[in-house]
Amino acid sequence: MSRDRFSPRFRFASWPNLSVPAVAAGVYAIWRDDELIYCGMSGREIDSKGKAAPKRYGLVTRLNSHASGRLSGDQFCVYVANRFVIPSLKADELSLFASGALTLDARTKTFIHDHLDYAYALVETSADAYELERAARRGAVFGVKPYLNPL
């Protein structure tokens, strides 16, 4: 497995990225500076659903979900909130959460856009995506395991 299969890195601050195909299976790696923090895949059942999929399906929708910062239904955003955002909160910010003036979703989105970038690799099938993602999480693609979801 080679890192050469992956695109150059893109900042989440520049999302959306028109180079990500509207319908595609793929694997992505998320970085904080030079630290690999997460590897994931999208496009399960792309083989059967891809042709009949809505306008956007697979990799682009997964990266869009991550870029949104919304914790509901997005394990990556939950990891980011728990491991990076919450530990950085100041005591005087807690009342802002209590009043609703600040949300964890908003703070997580800000963190993702300010600090993280991603690269992606397109694959033909969901089986290919699963295999490449597992290799990346084991450290076989980038030479290191991701901080948040290693295998």
PDB file of C-alpha atoms in Angstrom:
ATOM      1  CA  MET A   1       0.000   0.000   0.000  1.00  0.00           C
ATOM      2  CA  SER A   2       1.351   3.381  -0.947  1.00  0.00           C
ATOM      3  CA  ARG A   3       0.686   6.926   0.106  1.00  0.00           C
ATOM      4  CA  ASP A   4       1.141   7.858  -3.569  1.00  0.00           C
ATOM      5  CA  ARG A   5      -2.487   6.846  -4.128  1.00  0.00           C
ATOM      6  CA  PHE A   6      -3.607   9.843  -2.061  1.00  0.00           C
ATOM      7  CA  SER A   7      -4.288  13.347  -3.267  1.00  0.00           C
ATOM      8  CA  PRO A   8      -2.318  16.312  -1.997  1.00  0.00           C
ATOM      9  CA  ARG A   9      -3.599  17.671   1.307  1.00  0.00           C
ATOM     10  CA  PHE A  10      -6.475  20.111   1.393  1.00  0.00           C
ATOM     11  CA  ARG A  11      -7.504  22.365   4.288  1.00  0.00           C
ATOM     12  CA  PHE A  12     -10.951  21.816   5.756  1.00  0.00           C
ATOM     13  CA  ALA A  13     -11.105  25.623   5.873  1.00  0.00           C
ATOM     14  CA  SER A  14     -11.452  25.508   2.074  1.00  0.00           C
ATOM     15  CA  TRP A  15     -14.347  23.028   2.055  1.00  0.00           C
ATOM     16  CA  PRO A  16     -16.189  22.270  -0.193  1.00  0.00           C
ATOM     17  CA  ASN A  17     -13.610  20.814  -2.541  1.00  0.00           C
ATOM     18  CA  LEU A  18     -14.821  20.516  -6.125  1.00  0.00           C
ATOM     19  CA  SER A  19     -12.070  17.994  -6.954  1.00  0.00           C
ATOM     20  CA  VAL A  20     -13.792  15.346  -4.790  1.00  0.00           C
ATOM     21  CA  PRO A  21     -16.144  13.447  -7.122  1.00  0.00           C
ATOM     22  CA  ALA A  22     -19.872  13.681  -6.412  1.00  0.00           C
ATOM     23  CA  VAL A  23     -20.222   9.883  -6.336  1.00  0.00           C
ATOM     24  CA  ALA A  24     -17.193   7.825  -5.339  1.00  0.00           C
ATOM     25  CA  ALA A  25     -15.852   5.297  -2.890  1.00  0.00           C
ATOM     26  CA  GLY A  26     -12.666   6.355  -1.206  1.00  0.00           C
ATOM     27  CA  VAL A  27     -10.344   6.454   1.744  1.00  0.00           C
ATOM     28  CA  TYR A  28      -9.183   9.611   3.467  1.00  0.00           C
ATOM     29  CA  ALA A  29      -6.503  10.588   5.946  1.00  0.00           C
ATOM     30  CA  ILE A  30      -6.865  13.585   8.249  1.00  0.00           C
ATOM     31  CA  TRP A  31      -3.826  15.447   9.535  1.00  0.00           C
ATOM     32  CA  ARG A  32      -3.078  18.032  12.198  1.00  0.00           C
ATOM     33  CA  ASP A  33       0.148  19.573  10.958  1.00  0.00           C
ATOM     34  CA  ASP A  34       2.383  16.507  10.462  1.00  0.00           C
ATOM     35  CA  GLU A  35       0.426  14.241  12.815  1.00  0.00           C
ATOM     36  CA  LEU A  36      -1.892  11.688  11.253  1.00  0.00           C
ATOM     37  CA  ILE A  37      -4.981  11.774  13.440  1.00  0.00           C
ATOM     38  CA  TYR A  38      -7.661   9.773  11.606  1.00  0.00           C
ATOM     39  CA  CYS A  39      -8.206   7.458   8.644  1.00  0.00           C
ATOM     40  CA  GLY A  40     -11.608   6.555   7.296  1.00  0.00           C
ATOM     41  CA  MET A  41     -13.501   5.374   4.276  1.00  0.00           C
ATOM     42  CA  SER A  42     -16.783   6.029   2.574  1.00  0.00           C
ATOM     43  CA  GLY A  43     -18.766   4.441  -0.178  1.00  0.00           C
ATOM     44  CA  ARG A  44     -20.043   1.209   1.337  1.00  0.00           C
ATOM     45  CA  GLU A  45     -22.200  -0.539  -1.229  1.00  0.00           C
ATOM     46  CA  ILE A  46     -21.037   1.933  -3.890  1.00  0.00           C
ATOM     47  CA  ASP A  47     -20.898  -1.040  -6.265  1.00  0.00           C
ATOM     48  CA  SER A  48     -24.675  -1.472  -6.109  1.00  0.00           C
ATOM     49  CA  LYS A  49     -25.837   2.001  -5.045  1.00  0.00           C
ATOM     50  CA  GLY A  50     -23.380   4.157  -6.946  1.00  0.00           C
ATOM     51  CA  LYS A  51     -25.152   4.135 -10.267  1.00  0.00           C
ATOM     52  CA  ALA A  52     -28.544   4.807  -8.699  1.00  0.00           C
ATOM     53  CA  ALA A  53     -27.224   7.072  -5.959  1.00  0.00           C
ATOM     54  CA  PRO A  54     -28.437  10.576  -5.333  1.00  0.00           C
ATOM     55  CA  LYS A  55     -26.450  13.466  -6.754  1.00  0.00           C
ATOM     56  CA  ARG A  56     -23.815  13.083  -4.009  1.00  0.00           C
ATOM     57  CA  TYR A  57     -22.824   9.813  -2.399  1.00  0.00           C
ATOM     58  CA  GLY A  58     -19.766   8.362  -0.735  1.00  0.00           C
ATOM     59  CA  LEU A  59     -16.524  10.198  -0.116  1.00  0.00           C
ATOM     60  CA  VAL A  60     -17.838  13.720  -0.692  1.00  0.00           C
ATOM     61  CA  THR A  61     -20.721  13.312   1.740  1.00  0.00           C
ATOM     62  CA  ARG A  62     -18.473  11.828   4.424  1.00  0.00           C
ATOM     63  CA  LEU A  63     -15.923  14.644   4.166  1.00  0.00           C
ATOM     64  CA  ASN A  64     -18.794  17.151   4.161  1.00  0.00           C
ATOM     65  CA  SER A  65     -20.108  15.621   7.382  1.00  0.00           C
ATOM     66  CA  HIS A  66     -16.669  15.902   8.983  1.00  0.00           C
ATOM     67  CA  ALA A  67     -16.284  19.502   7.806  1.00  0.00           C
ATOM     68  CA  SER A  68     -19.632  20.405   9.404  1.00  0.00           C
ATOM     69  CA  GLY A  69     -18.381  19.738  12.942  1.00  0.00           C
ATOM     70  CA  ARG A  70     -21.758  18.255  13.921  1.00  0.00           C
ATOM     71  CA  LEU A  71     -21.320  15.504  16.474  1.00  0.00           C
ATOM     72  CA  SER A  72     -24.657  13.805  15.817  1.00  0.00           C
ATOM     73  CA  GLY A  73     -23.990  10.791  13.616  1.00  0.00           C
ATOM     74  CA  ASP A  74     -20.320  11.575  12.976  1.00  0.00           C
ATOM     75  CA  GLN A  75     -17.816   9.570  15.014  1.00  0.00           C
ATOM     76  CA  PHE A  76     -14.863  11.622  13.746  1.00  0.00           C
ATOM     77  CA  CYS A  77     -16.426  14.837  15.075  1.00  0.00           C
ATOM     78  CA  VAL A  78     -17.106  13.129  18.413  1.00  0.00           C
ATOM     79  CA  TYR A  79     -13.432  12.097  18.629  1.00  0.00           C
ATOM     80  CA  VAL A  80     -12.287  15.636  17.781  1.00  0.00           C
ATOM     81  CA  ALA A  81     -14.623  17.166  20.366  1.00  0.00           C
ATOM     82  CA  ASN A  82     -13.566  14.730  23.097  1.00  0.00           C
ATOM     83  CA  ARG A  83      -9.819  14.712  22.475  1.00  0.00           C
ATOM     84  CA  PHE A  84      -9.073  18.248  21.260  1.00  0.00           C
ATOM     85  CA  VAL A  85     -11.945  20.669  21.833  1.00  0.00           C
ATOM     86  CA  ILE A  86     -13.208  19.862  25.329  1.00  0.00           C
ATOM     87  CA  PRO A  87      -9.707  19.748  26.873  1.00  0.00           C
ATOM     88  CA  SER A  88      -9.039  23.237  25.460  1.00  0.00           C
ATOM     89  CA  LEU A  89     -12.139  24.892  26.915  1.00  0.00           C
ATOM     90  CA  LYS A  90     -11.681  27.688  29.421  1.00  0.00           C
ATOM     91  CA  ALA A  91     -13.733  27.882  32.623  1.00  0.00           C
ATOM     92  CA  ASP A  92     -15.350  31.158  31.580  1.00  0.00           C
ATOM     93  CA  GLU A  93     -16.688  29.530  28.392  1.00  0.00           C
ATOM     94  CA  LEU A  94     -18.858  27.036  30.283  1.00  0.00           C
ATOM     95  CA  SER A  95     -21.576  29.597  30.933  1.00  0.00           C
ATOM     96  CA  LEU A  96     -21.746  30.257  27.176  1.00  0.00           C
ATOM     97  CA  PHE A  97     -22.572  26.582  26.662  1.00  0.00           C
ATOM     98  CA  ALA A  98     -25.198  26.735  29.413  1.00  0.00           C
ATOM     99  CA  SER A  99     -26.887  29.730  27.790  1.00  0.00           C
ATOM    100  CA  GLY A 100     -26.690  28.267  24.277  1.00  0.00           C
ATOM    101  CA  ALA A 101     -24.482  31.101  23.033  1.00  0.00           C
ATOM    102  CA  LEU A 102     -21.790  28.523  22.215  1.00  0.00           C
ATOM    103  CA  THR A 103     -22.255  24.935  21.084  1.00  0.00           C
ATOM    104  CA  LEU A 104     -19.876  22.024  20.976  1.00  0.00           C
ATOM    105  CA  ASP A 105     -20.767  21.531  17.306  1.00  0.00           C
ATOM    106  CA  ALA A 106     -19.712  25.108  16.522  1.00  0.00           C
ATOM    107  CA  ARG A 107     -16.485  24.845  18.492  1.00  0.00           C
ATOM    108  CA  THR A 108     -15.687  21.478  16.838  1.00  0.00           C
ATOM    109  CA  LYS A 109     -16.271  22.918  13.363  1.00  0.00           C
ATOM    110  CA  THR A 110     -13.983  25.833  14.170  1.00  0.00           C
ATOM    111  CA  PHE A 111     -11.265  23.466  15.373  1.00  0.00           C
ATOM    112  CA  ILE A 112     -11.563  21.285  12.251  1.00  0.00           C
ATOM    113  CA  HIS A 113     -11.416  24.282   9.916  1.00  0.00           C
ATOM    114  CA  ASP A 114      -8.572  25.989  11.797  1.00  0.00           C
ATOM    115  CA  HIS A 115      -6.302  23.001  12.378  1.00  0.00           C
ATOM    116  CA  LEU A 116      -7.005  20.026  10.117  1.00  0.00           C
ATOM    117  CA  ASP A 117      -6.431  19.002   6.548  1.00  0.00           C
ATOM    118  CA  TYR A 118      -7.146  15.859   4.592  1.00  0.00           C
ATOM    119  CA  ALA A 119      -6.013  13.797   1.630  1.00  0.00           C
ATOM    120  CA  TYR A 120      -8.071  11.198  -0.176  1.00  0.00           C
ATOM    121  CA  ALA A 121      -7.687   8.219  -2.489  1.00  0.00           C
ATOM    122  CA  LEU A 122     -10.384   7.059  -4.863  1.00  0.00           C
ATOM    123  CA  VAL A 123     -11.068   3.337  -5.179  1.00  0.00           C
ATOM    124  CA  GLU A 124     -13.270   1.225  -7.427  1.00  0.00           C
ATOM    125  CA  THR A 125     -15.217  -0.810  -4.879  1.00  0.00           C
ATOM    126  CA  SER A 126     -16.225  -0.724  -1.249  1.00  0.00           C
ATOM    127  CA  ALA A 127     -14.020  -3.804  -0.708  1.00  0.00           C
ATOM    128  CA  ASP A 128     -11.039  -1.820  -2.016  1.00  0.00           C
ATOM    129  CA  ALA A 129     -11.927   1.062   0.316  1.00  0.00           C
ATOM    130  CA  TYR A 130     -12.178  -1.244   3.316  1.00  0.00           C
ATOM    131  CA  GLU A 131      -8.798  -2.853   2.543  1.00  0.00           C
ATOM    132  CA  LEU A 132      -6.987   0.474   2.058  1.00  0.00           C
ATOM    133  CA  GLU A 133      -8.565   2.012   5.159  1.00  0.00           C
ATOM    134  CA  ARG A 134      -7.511  -0.942   7.327  1.00  0.00           C
ATOM    135  CA  ALA A 135      -3.960  -0.746   5.950  1.00  0.00           C
ATOM    136  CA  ALA A 136      -3.830   2.983   6.720  1.00  0.00           C
ATOM    137  CA  ARG A 137      -5.112   2.441  10.256  1.00  0.00           C
ATOM    138  CA  ARG A 138      -2.474  -0.279  10.809  1.00  0.00           C
ATOM    139  CA  GLY A 139       0.265   2.157   9.771  1.00  0.00           C
ATOM    140  CA  ALA A 140       1.083   0.381   6.493  1.00  0.00           C
ATOM    141  CA  VAL A 141       0.298   3.367   4.251  1.00  0.00           C
ATOM    142  CA  PHE A 142       1.765   6.422   5.991  1.00  0.00           C
ATOM    143  CA  GLY A 143       4.299   4.706   8.257  1.00  0.00           C
ATOM    144  CA  VAL A 144       2.340   5.711  11.381  1.00  0.00           C
ATOM    145  CA  LYS A 145      -1.021   4.767  12.885  1.00  0.00           C
ATOM    146  CA  PRO A 146      -3.655   7.489  13.250  1.00  0.00           C
ATOM    147  CA  TYR A 147      -3.897   9.025  16.711  1.00  0.00           C
ATOM    148  CA  LEU A 148      -7.682   8.763  17.053  1.00  0.00           C
ATOM    149  CA  ASN A 149      -8.485   5.406  15.436  1.00  0.00           C
ATOM    150  CA  PRO A 150      -5.484   3.084  15.113  1.00  0.00           C
ATOM    151  CA  LEU A 151      -5.804  -0.646  14.511  1.00  0.00           C
TER     152      LEU A 151
END
